[in-house]
Coordinates of C-alpha atoms and ligand atoms in Angstrom, one line a residue:
M1 CA -13.0 23.1 -5.6
L2 CA -10.4 24.8 -7.8
S3 CA -11.4 27.5 -10.2
G4 CA -11.4 26.2 -13.6
H5 CA -8.1 27.2 -14.9
D6 CA -6.3 26.4 -11.8
E7 CA -7.2 22.8 -12.0
K8 CA -5.4 22.2 -15.0
L9 CA -2.0 22.7 -13.1
V10 CA -3.2 20.9 -9.9
P11 CA -1.9 17.4 -9.1
P12 CA -5.2 15.6 -10.5
P13 CA -7.5 13.9 -8.8
F14 CA -8.2 10.5 -11.2
L15 CA -6.8 7.5 -9.6
A16 CA -4.1 9.8 -8.8
A17 CA -4.8 11.6 -5.6
A18 CA -5.4 7.9 -4.5
A19 CA -5.5 6.5 -1.2
G20 CA -3.8 8.4 1.3
H21 CA -2.7 11.3 -0.9
E22 CA -3.4 14.9 -0.5
V23 CA -4.3 17.0 -3.3
L24 CA -3.3 20.7 -2.9
T25 CA -5.8 23.2 -2.6
S26 CA -6.2 26.2 -4.7
H27 CA -5.1 28.3 -2.1
K28 CA -1.8 26.5 -1.3
Q29 CA -1.5 26.0 -5.0
S30 CA -1.1 29.5 -5.6
T31 CA 1.0 30.2 -2.7
I32 CA 3.6 27.6 -4.3
F33 CA 3.2 28.5 -8.0
S34 CA 5.0 31.5 -7.7
T35 CA 8.0 29.9 -6.2
A36 CA 8.0 26.9 -8.8
E37 CA 8.5 29.5 -11.4
V38 CA 11.4 30.4 -9.8
N39 CA 12.3 26.9 -9.2
L40 CA 12.1 25.2 -12.1
A41 CA 15.6 24.9 -13.7
L42 CA 14.6 23.1 -16.8
S43 CA 17.5 24.3 -18.9
N44 CA 19.6 22.1 -16.7
T45 CA 20.2 19.1 -19.0
T46 CA 20.1 16.7 -15.9
T47 CA 16.9 17.8 -14.6
V48 CA 15.3 17.2 -17.9
I49 CA 16.7 13.6 -17.6
R50 CA 15.2 12.9 -14.2
L51 CA 11.8 14.5 -15.3
F52 CA 12.2 11.8 -18.0
F53 CA 12.4 9.2 -15.4
Y54 CA 9.4 10.4 -13.5
A55 CA 7.5 10.2 -16.7
I56 CA 8.8 6.6 -17.1
L57 CA 7.5 5.9 -13.6
A58 CA 4.2 7.4 -14.3
A59 CA 4.0 5.4 -17.3
C60 CA 4.7 2.2 -15.5
G61 CA 2.5 2.6 -12.6
G62 CA -0.3 3.3 -15.1
F63 CA 1.0 0.7 -17.1
L64 CA 0.7 -2.1 -14.5
L65 CA -3.0 -1.6 -14.0
G66 CA -3.9 -1.0 -17.5
Y67 CA -2.0 -4.0 -18.8
D68 CA -3.7 -6.3 -16.5
N69 CA -7.3 -5.1 -17.4
G70 CA -6.6 -5.6 -20.9
V71 CA -4.5 -8.8 -21.1
M72 CA -6.5 -11.1 -19.6
G73 CA -9.5 -11.1 -21.9
G74 CA -7.5 -12.3 -24.8
V75 CA -5.6 -14.8 -23.0
S76 CA -8.7 -16.5 -21.3
S77 CA -10.1 -16.9 -24.7
S78 CA -6.9 -18.4 -26.5
N79 CA -7.0 -22.1 -27.3
A80 CA -3.7 -23.0 -25.9
Y81 CA -4.5 -21.3 -22.8
L82 CA -7.8 -23.1 -22.4
Q83 CA -6.8 -26.5 -23.2
L84 CA -4.2 -26.6 -20.4
F85 CA -6.1 -24.9 -17.7
F86 CA -9.6 -25.5 -19.0
P87 CA -10.1 -28.3 -20.8
E88 CA -14.0 -28.7 -20.6
V89 CA -14.3 -24.9 -21.8
M90 CA -11.9 -26.1 -24.5
S91 CA -14.1 -28.9 -25.7
S92 CA -17.5 -26.9 -25.3
K93 CA -15.7 -24.1 -27.6
M94 CA -14.7 -26.5 -30.3
S95 CA -17.9 -28.7 -30.2
G96 CA -20.1 -25.7 -30.9
S97 CA -22.8 -27.2 -28.9
G98 CA -24.8 -25.5 -26.4
S99 CA -25.5 -21.5 -26.1
V100 CA -22.6 -19.2 -27.5
Y101 CA -23.1 -17.2 -24.4
C102 CA -22.3 -20.0 -22.1
V103 CA -19.0 -21.2 -23.6
Y104 CA -16.7 -19.7 -21.3
N105 CA -19.3 -19.8 -18.3
D106 CA -17.0 -21.1 -15.7
H107 CA -16.3 -19.8 -12.4
I108 CA -12.9 -20.7 -12.0
L109 CA -12.0 -19.1 -15.2
S110 CA -13.8 -15.7 -13.8
L111 CA -11.7 -16.2 -11.1
V112 CA -8.5 -16.3 -12.3
T113 CA -9.4 -12.9 -14.2
S114 CA -10.9 -11.3 -11.1
S115 CA -8.7 -12.6 -8.5
L116 CA -6.2 -9.9 -9.0
F117 CA -8.9 -7.3 -7.7
L118 CA -9.4 -9.2 -4.6
S119 CA -5.9 -8.7 -3.1
A120 CA -5.9 -5.1 -5.2
A121 CA -8.5 -3.5 -3.0
P122 CA -7.1 -4.1 0.7
S123 CA -3.4 -3.7 -0.9
A124 CA -4.5 -0.2 -2.0
L125 CA -5.9 0.7 1.4
L126 CA -2.6 -0.9 3.1
G127 CA -0.5 1.1 0.5
G128 CA -1.5 4.4 2.4
Y129 CA -0.3 3.1 5.4
L130 CA 2.6 1.9 4.4
C131 CA 3.6 5.0 2.4
N132 CA 3.4 7.0 5.7
K133 CA 5.3 4.5 7.6
H134 CA 8.2 3.5 5.1
G135 CA 8.3 5.9 2.5
R136 CA 6.7 6.1 -1.0
K137 CA 9.9 4.7 -2.6
A138 CA 9.9 1.7 -0.6
V139 CA 6.2 0.9 -1.4
L140 CA 6.8 1.3 -4.9
M141 CA 9.8 -1.1 -5.1
A142 CA 7.3 -3.6 -3.4
S143 CA 4.9 -3.2 -5.5
G144 CA 7.3 -3.7 -8.6
L145 CA 8.8 -6.8 -6.9
A146 CA 5.4 -8.2 -6.1
F147 CA 4.3 -7.7 -9.6
L148 CA 7.4 -9.1 -11.0
I149 CA 7.1 -12.2 -8.8
G150 CA 3.4 -12.6 -9.9
T151 CA 4.2 -12.2 -13.5
A152 CA 6.9 -15.0 -13.3
M153 CA 4.1 -17.0 -11.4
V154 CA 1.2 -16.6 -13.9
A155 CA 3.6 -16.9 -17.1
S156 CA 5.3 -19.9 -16.0
S157 CA 1.9 -21.6 -14.9
F158 CA 1.0 -25.4 -15.1
S159 CA -1.8 -25.6 -12.4
V160 CA -5.1 -23.4 -11.8
I161 CA -3.6 -22.9 -8.2
Q162 CA -0.6 -21.1 -9.4
L163 CA -2.2 -19.0 -11.6
V164 CA -4.8 -17.8 -9.0
L165 CA -2.0 -17.3 -6.5
G166 CA 0.0 -15.3 -9.2
R167 CA -2.7 -13.0 -9.8
L168 CA -3.3 -12.1 -6.1
L169 CA 0.5 -11.3 -6.2
L170 CA -0.1 -9.2 -9.2
G171 CA -3.0 -7.5 -7.3
V172 CA -0.9 -6.4 -4.5
G173 CA 1.3 -4.9 -7.1
V174 CA -1.4 -3.2 -8.7
G175 CA -2.9 -1.8 -5.6
L176 CA 0.2 -0.8 -4.1
S177 CA 1.4 0.9 -7.4
T178 CA -2.0 2.5 -8.0
M179 CA -1.5 4.2 -4.7
A180 CA 1.8 4.9 -4.4
T181 CA 3.0 6.2 -7.9
P182 CA 0.7 9.3 -8.4
M183 CA 1.8 10.1 -4.9
Y184 CA 5.3 9.9 -5.5
L185 CA 5.0 11.7 -8.8
T186 CA 3.1 14.7 -7.4
E187 CA 5.5 14.9 -4.6
I188 CA 9.0 14.6 -6.4
A189 CA 8.1 16.7 -9.7
P190 CA 8.5 20.3 -9.9
Y191 CA 5.2 22.0 -9.2
K192 CA 4.7 23.0 -12.8
W193 CA 4.8 19.4 -14.1
R194 CA 2.7 17.4 -11.4
G195 CA -0.5 18.4 -13.3
R196 CA 1.0 16.9 -16.6
L197 CA 2.5 13.8 -14.8
N198 CA -0.6 12.8 -13.1
I199 CA -2.5 13.0 -16.2
C200 CA 0.1 10.9 -17.9
F201 CA -0.8 8.5 -15.1
Q202 CA -4.4 8.0 -16.0
L203 CA -3.7 8.0 -19.7
F204 CA -1.1 5.3 -19.3
I205 CA -3.8 3.0 -17.8
T206 CA -5.9 3.3 -21.3
I207 CA -2.6 3.0 -23.2
G208 CA -1.6 -0.1 -21.0
I209 CA -5.2 -1.7 -21.8
F210 CA -4.5 -0.9 -25.5
G211 CA -0.9 -2.1 -25.4
A212 CA -2.3 -5.3 -23.9
Q213 CA -4.8 -6.0 -26.5
G214 CA -2.4 -5.3 -29.2
L215 CA 0.0 -7.7 -28.0
N216 CA -2.6 -10.2 -27.5
L217 CA -3.4 -9.9 -31.0
G218 CA 0.2 -10.4 -32.4
L219 CA 1.2 -12.9 -29.8
L220 CA -1.5 -15.3 -28.9
S221 CA -1.5 -17.2 -32.0
I222 CA 2.2 -18.1 -31.7
A223 CA 2.2 -22.1 -31.0
D224 CA 1.3 -23.0 -27.6
Y225 CA 2.9 -20.4 -25.5
G226 CA 2.2 -17.3 -27.0
W227 CA -0.4 -16.8 -24.1
R228 CA 2.8 -17.0 -21.5
I229 CA 4.7 -14.3 -23.5
S230 CA 1.6 -12.1 -23.4
L231 CA 1.6 -12.3 -19.4
A232 CA 5.3 -12.4 -19.2
L233 CA 5.5 -8.9 -20.8
G234 CA 3.7 -7.5 -18.0
A235 CA 7.4 -7.7 -16.2
V236 CA 8.9 -5.1 -18.5
P237 CA 7.0 -1.9 -16.6
A238 CA 7.4 -3.8 -13.2
L239 CA 11.4 -4.2 -14.2
L240 CA 11.1 -0.4 -14.9
I241 CA 9.6 0.5 -11.5
I242 CA 12.3 -1.2 -9.6
L243 CA 15.2 0.7 -11.6
G244 CA 13.4 4.0 -11.1
C245 CA 13.2 3.2 -7.5
I246 CA 17.1 2.3 -7.4
L247 CA 17.8 5.6 -9.4
L248 CA 15.4 7.9 -7.7
P249 CA 15.4 9.1 -4.0
D250 CA 12.1 8.8 -1.7
T251 CA 10.3 12.3 -1.9
P252 CA 11.1 15.5 0.3
T253 CA 7.4 15.3 1.7
S254 CA 8.0 11.7 2.6
L255 CA 11.3 12.3 4.4
I256 CA 9.9 15.5 6.4
A257 CA 6.9 13.4 7.2
R258 CA 9.0 10.7 8.8
G259 CA 11.5 13.2 10.5
Q260 CA 14.3 13.2 7.9
D261 CA 14.3 17.1 7.3
A262 CA 18.2 17.4 6.9
R263 CA 18.1 14.7 4.0
A264 CA 14.7 16.0 2.6
K265 CA 16.3 19.2 1.9
A266 CA 19.2 17.6 0.3
V267 CA 17.1 15.5 -2.1
L268 CA 14.8 18.6 -3.0
G269 CA 18.1 20.6 -4.2
Y270 CA 19.4 17.7 -6.0
L271 CA 16.1 17.4 -7.6
R272 CA 15.5 20.8 -8.6
G273 CA 19.2 21.2 -10.0
T274 CA 19.8 23.9 -8.1
S275 CA 22.5 22.6 -5.7
Q276 CA 25.5 20.5 -7.3
K277 CA 26.0 18.1 -4.1
K278 CA 23.4 15.5 -2.5
E279 CA 25.2 16.0 1.1
A280 CA 23.2 17.5 3.7
D281 CA 25.8 20.3 4.4
T282 CA 25.4 21.6 0.9
V283 CA 24.8 25.2 0.7
F284 CA 21.4 25.5 -0.8
S285 CA 19.8 28.2 -3.3
S286 CA 17.1 30.7 -1.7
E287 CA 14.7 29.1 -3.9
V288 CA 15.2 25.7 -2.4
N289 CA 15.2 27.3 1.2
E290 CA 12.2 28.7 0.5
E291 CA 10.2 25.8 -1.5
F292 CA 11.6 23.6 1.7
E293 CA 9.9 26.0 4.2
I294 CA 6.6 25.7 2.2
L295 CA 6.9 22.2 1.9
K296 CA 7.5 21.6 5.7
N297 CA 4.5 23.7 6.5
S298 CA 2.2 21.7 4.2
V299 CA 3.2 18.5 5.5
E300 CA 2.5 19.6 9.1
N301 CA -1.0 20.8 8.3
T302 CA -1.6 17.7 6.6
L303 CA -0.5 15.4 9.2
S304 CA -2.4 16.9 11.7
S305 CA -5.6 17.1 9.4
Q306 CA -5.2 13.5 8.5
R307 CA -5.2 12.3 12.0
G308 CA -8.5 10.6 12.2
S309 CA -9.2 10.8 8.6
F310 CA -11.2 7.8 8.5
C311 CA -12.7 8.2 11.8
A312 CA -14.2 11.6 10.7
L313 CA -15.3 10.3 7.3
F314 CA -17.3 7.5 8.9
T315 CA -18.8 9.0 12.1
R316 CA -19.2 12.7 11.2
L317 CA -22.5 13.7 9.9
R318 CA -21.4 16.5 7.8
C319 CA -19.0 13.9 6.3
R320 CA -21.7 11.6 5.1
P321 CA -22.4 13.2 1.4
H322 CA -18.4 12.8 0.9
M323 CA -18.7 9.3 2.2
F324 CA -21.6 8.3 0.1
M325 CA -20.1 9.8 -3.2
C326 CA -16.7 7.9 -2.6
C327 CA -18.8 4.7 -2.3
L328 CA -21.4 5.3 -5.0
L329 CA -19.5 6.7 -7.8
P330 CA -16.9 4.0 -8.1
F331 CA -19.9 1.5 -7.6
F332 CA -21.9 2.9 -10.3
Q333 CA -18.6 3.4 -12.7
Q334 CA -18.3 -0.6 -12.4
F335 CA -21.6 -1.0 -13.3
T336 CA -21.8 0.6 -16.4
G337 CA -20.3 -2.7 -17.7
I338 CA -17.1 -1.1 -18.8
N339 CA -14.7 -4.4 -17.2
A340 CA -17.4 -6.8 -18.9
I341 CA -15.7 -5.3 -22.2
M342 CA -12.2 -4.6 -20.9
F343 CA -11.8 -8.2 -19.6
F344 CA -14.0 -10.2 -21.6
G345 CA -14.3 -8.5 -24.8
P346 CA -13.3 -11.3 -27.1
Q347 CA -15.7 -13.8 -25.4
L348 CA -18.4 -11.1 -26.1
F349 CA -17.6 -10.8 -29.6
Q350 CA -17.2 -14.5 -30.5
A351 CA -20.8 -14.7 -28.7
A352 CA -21.9 -12.1 -31.4
G353 CA -20.5 -14.2 -34.3
Q354 CA -16.7 -13.2 -34.7
G355 CA -14.0 -15.5 -35.0
D356 CA -11.0 -15.7 -32.8
R357 CA -8.7 -13.3 -34.5
A358 CA -11.5 -11.0 -35.6
S359 CA -12.5 -10.6 -31.8
L360 CA -9.0 -9.8 -30.7
L361 CA -8.7 -7.2 -33.6
S362 CA -12.1 -5.7 -32.5
C363 CA -10.6 -5.4 -29.0
V364 CA -7.6 -3.5 -30.5
I365 CA -10.0 -1.1 -32.1
I366 CA -12.0 -0.5 -28.8
G367 CA -8.8 0.0 -26.8
S368 CA -7.8 2.8 -29.0
V369 CA -11.1 4.5 -28.9
N370 CA -10.5 4.4 -25.1
V371 CA -7.2 6.2 -25.4
G372 CA -8.4 8.7 -27.5
S373 CA -11.5 9.6 -25.6
T374 CA -9.8 9.8 -22.4
F375 CA -7.8 12.6 -24.1
L376 CA -11.3 14.3 -25.1
A377 CA -12.3 14.3 -21.0
L378 CA -8.9 16.2 -20.3
W379 CA -10.2 19.0 -22.7
L380 CA -13.6 18.8 -21.8
A381 CA -13.9 18.4 -18.1
D382 CA -12.9 22.1 -17.2
L383 CA -14.8 23.1 -20.5
C384 CA -18.5 21.8 -20.0
G385 CA -18.4 20.7 -16.2
R386 CA -18.6 17.4 -14.5
K387 CA -22.5 17.1 -14.4
R388 CA -22.8 17.9 -18.3
L389 CA -20.4 15.1 -19.2
F390 CA -22.0 12.4 -16.9
F391 CA -24.9 13.2 -18.7
A392 CA -23.6 13.3 -22.0
G393 CA -21.6 10.0 -21.4
A394 CA -24.8 8.3 -19.7
V395 CA -26.9 9.2 -22.6
Q396 CA -24.3 8.1 -25.0
M397 CA -23.9 4.7 -23.0
L398 CA -27.5 4.2 -22.6
L399 CA -28.4 4.2 -26.2
T400 CA -25.7 1.9 -27.5
L401 CA -26.3 -0.7 -24.8
G402 CA -30.1 -0.7 -25.9
V403 CA -29.4 -0.8 -29.7
V404 CA -26.6 -3.3 -29.0
A405 CA -29.2 -5.6 -27.0
G406 CA -31.6 -5.4 -29.9
L407 CA -29.0 -6.3 -32.5
I408 CA -27.6 -9.4 -30.5
Q409 CA -31.4 -10.5 -30.0
L410 CA -31.7 -10.0 -34.0
I411 CA -28.5 -12.3 -34.3
K412 CA -29.8 -14.7 -32.0
T413 CA -33.2 -15.1 -33.7
Q414 CA -33.3 -14.3 -37.1
Y415 CA -29.4 -13.2 -39.0
A416 CA -27.3 -15.8 -37.2
G417 CA -23.7 -15.0 -38.8
N418 CA -24.6 -11.8 -40.4
T419 CA -21.3 -10.4 -40.7
R420 CA -22.8 -6.6 -41.0
I421 CA -24.8 -7.0 -37.7
A422 CA -21.8 -8.0 -36.1
A423 CA -19.7 -4.9 -37.3
A424 CA -22.4 -2.7 -36.3
I425 CA -22.3 -4.2 -32.7
I426 CA -18.6 -3.5 -32.9
A427 CA -19.1 0.3 -33.8
L428 CA -21.7 0.5 -30.9
I429 CA -19.5 -0.8 -28.7
C430 CA -16.7 1.5 -29.4
L431 CA -19.3 4.3 -29.0
F432 CA -20.2 2.9 -25.6
V433 CA -16.4 2.9 -24.6
S434 CA -16.1 6.2 -26.1
G435 CA -19.0 7.6 -23.9
F436 CA -17.5 5.9 -21.0
A437 CA -14.0 7.3 -21.5
Y438 CA -14.8 11.0 -21.5
S439 CA -17.0 10.7 -18.7
W440 CA -17.7 7.9 -16.1
G441 CA -14.1 6.7 -16.4
P442 CA -12.3 9.9 -15.3
L443 CA -14.9 11.6 -13.4
A444 CA -15.5 8.8 -11.0
W445 CA -12.2 9.3 -9.5
L446 CA -12.1 13.0 -10.0
V447 CA -15.4 13.9 -8.3
P448 CA -14.4 12.3 -5.1
S449 CA -11.6 14.0 -4.6
E450 CA -13.1 17.4 -5.4
L451 CA -15.8 16.7 -2.7
A452 CA -13.4 16.2 -0.2
N453 CA -12.3 18.7 2.6
E454 CA -8.9 18.6 4.2
S455 CA -9.8 16.4 7.1
T456 CA -11.3 13.3 4.8
R457 CA -9.5 13.6 1.6
S458 CA -6.9 10.9 2.2
A459 CA -9.6 8.5 3.7
G460 CA -12.3 9.4 0.8
M461 CA -9.5 8.5 -2.0
G462 CA -8.6 5.3 0.2
L463 CA -12.2 4.3 0.1
T464 CA -12.8 5.1 -3.6
T465 CA -10.1 3.1 -4.7
F466 CA -11.1 0.3 -2.3
T467 CA -14.7 0.4 -3.7
N468 CA -13.4 0.8 -7.3
F469 CA -11.4 -2.5 -6.9
F470 CA -13.9 -4.4 -4.9
F471 CA -16.6 -4.0 -7.7
T472 CA -14.0 -4.3 -10.3
F473 CA -13.8 -8.2 -8.7
V474 CA -17.8 -8.5 -8.5
I475 CA -18.1 -7.2 -12.0
G476 CA -15.1 -9.8 -13.1
Q477 CA -16.5 -12.9 -11.2
A478 CA -20.2 -12.1 -12.2
F479 CA -20.1 -11.4 -15.8
L480 CA -19.7 -14.8 -17.8
P481 CA -22.4 -16.5 -15.7
M482 CA -24.8 -13.2 -16.2
M483 CA -23.7 -13.4 -19.8
C484 CA -24.9 -17.2 -19.7
S485 CA -28.1 -16.8 -18.3
M486 CA -29.3 -13.5 -19.6
E487 CA -27.8 -13.3 -23.0
W488 CA -28.6 -10.2 -25.0
G489 CA -30.6 -9.0 -21.4
V490 CA -27.1 -8.6 -19.9
Y491 CA -26.9 -5.2 -21.9
L492 CA -30.0 -4.1 -20.7
F493 CA -29.1 -4.8 -17.0
F494 CA -26.1 -2.4 -17.4
A495 CA -28.6 0.1 -19.4
G496 CA -30.5 -0.1 -16.2
F497 CA -27.9 1.0 -13.9
V498 CA -26.8 3.6 -16.6
I499 CA -30.4 5.2 -16.1
I500 CA -30.6 5.0 -12.1
M501 CA -26.5 6.6 -11.9
S502 CA -27.7 9.3 -14.1
L503 CA -30.7 10.2 -12.0
Y504 CA -28.4 10.0 -8.9
V505 CA -25.7 12.3 -10.4
Q506 CA -28.3 14.8 -11.6
C507 CA -30.4 14.9 -8.7
T508 CA -27.7 14.6 -5.7
L509 CA -24.2 15.8 -7.3
P510 CA -23.4 19.7 -6.9
E511 CA -21.4 21.3 -9.8
T512 CA -17.7 21.2 -8.7
M513 CA -16.2 22.9 -11.9
G514 CA -14.7 26.1 -11.0
I515 CA -15.6 26.2 -7.3
A516 CA -12.8 26.7 -4.9
T517 CA -11.9 24.1 -2.1
E518 CA -13.3 25.9 0.6
E519 CA -16.7 26.7 -1.2
V520 CA -17.3 22.9 -1.8
E521 CA -18.5 22.2 1.6
G522 CA -21.0 25.0 1.8
L523 CA -22.1 23.8 -1.9
I524 CA -22.9 20.4 -0.8
C525 CA -24.4 21.6 2.3
G526 CA -27.0 24.0 0.6
S527 CA -28.0 21.2 -1.8
W528 CA -30.6 18.5 -1.7
P529 CA -30.5 16.0 0.0
W530 CA -27.5 16.5 1.7
R531 CA -28.6 19.5 3.4
M532 CA -30.9 17.4 6.1
W533 CA -27.1 16.4 7.6
C534 CA -25.0 19.4 7.5
N535 CA -27.0 22.7 6.8
E536 CA -27.5 23.7 10.6
K537 CA -24.2 22.6 11.7
L538 CA -22.1 24.4 9.2
E539 CA -24.0 27.8 9.8
D540 CA -23.6 27.4 12.9
Q541 CA -19.8 27.7 12.6
G542 CA -20.5 30.4 10.3
V543 CA -19.7 28.4 6.8
E544 CA -21.9 30.2 4.1
T545 CA -24.4 27.4 2.3
I546 CA -25.3 27.7 -1.2
A547 CA -28.7 27.0 -1.7
V548 CA -29.1 24.4 -4.9
K549 CA -32.4 23.2 -6.3
P550 CA -33.0 19.4 -6.4
C551 CA -32.8 17.8 -9.7
V552 CA -31.8 20.8 -11.8
Ligands
BGC1 C1 -11.7 1.9 -14.4 C2 -11.2 0.6 -14.6 C3 -11.2 0.4 -16.1 C4 -10.8 1.5 -17.0 C5 -10.9 1.5 -18.4 C6 -11.0 3.3 -15.2 O1 -11.4 4.6 -14.8 O2 -11.6 2.3 -13.1 O3 -11.8 -0.3 -14.1 O4 -10.9 -0.7 -16.6 O5 -11.2 2.9 -16.5 O6 -10.3 2.4 -19.2

């Protein structure tokens, strides 16, 4: 939707554009940019300090999701935790009897991990509505509080019920913050910084996972309460979010949308460092006046186009391609099996023959590969195009999954305890994670936002976030029983999905790199198979369609 070089500057897609948030079109972007150059008063120390706070907020919002994805695998493999909540699992682990693939196969153990996403999915949808009604700051504050209370509940737990209730509360925090943080950042930061701050958000998810895995390695061996410290440390980003909300104002966009124009202008002047006071009677610089007018127009346009957004997405024939992508891309992303590794890495590596500590160390190595390859994605997405990256990442994942399945079968049948094969498995899983992190990881968030039109963008991103969290829950719940019954075949199961999703993407997805927003609809409608739904209607409306052959 955006020209290649514009896109680096745009509030980017990812989780970011999340439910209910409008991504600026290239047209609006260029209008605003010339103003932004004038507005940015970075020489002003106070403005820089404020920017520093935005960056911390960005980090914390991403951390909540990432930390949670990374922490539970280690915690639920730790002996003290198992002894307290799942004594049968612990005794089967200790006895060494039965299949190594079934040691952790306990529905409630899975539920504790995956329950977070059960509440995160609806919370992300609800967050869009709450952000419009009560403002971004209130929702962010609520997400920090929910996460804080949830953290206190899980870290102090002595019963499984308390654990699950705590995880459900954490899910509310994750759902709300995944939606509200990028929106807040995009709206409050100077235009020139928006893209970078949103990229920070995405990156910090992977850094959150990595941080949790590193802490698990250091903490889980501490007496009986190491797992409690690992879980309790989730309170740090939550507290920082709450502190940030106390110190930072609500966004000018949100204030305008709720009819508080005078306050919005005062906040804008304060944020840009171009006026001295916060009071509404301050005389504003011409730059702030100009930016305020642009914002106000943009909010009014957005409000009118967002009306009936969900309705349009689900009922209009020509929105059907977008609706399918918003459901299928996150669904396929989860069925790469990535979260089987993020959630249950230690259990997987123990099944492949590693000890407790070695398996935690392997997770840290994998976490660092995940972070590194996400950097790669930021660079490659605008260089190679989405479809090529989808393809390259899928081939990498497919090959590694196939070879891992073969090696695990070898360990099981002929080479039990072979450390070289175990090391090769870790190396291959690193390759798998790297393939995911530069392709399906970020692109399954980016592409749905690029395919949207003005009237369905917010609903589309809400649907994408919901679907992603829902299938994260499904994988979290289903993986351990699958590993128990399918053993090495579980890798082939995910490999099968990688083939299906690659065919789907290569055959039906138009390349969106370098395409302007207003051309995307024509591009989709000119391509197979979507043309049957929308071609005629668009041509009737005078929108030029671009013919694209199937399966290029
Ligand atoms: C996915 C998460 C996953 C993470 C791993 C994200 O794109 O949506 O489910 O845990 O990538 O880095």
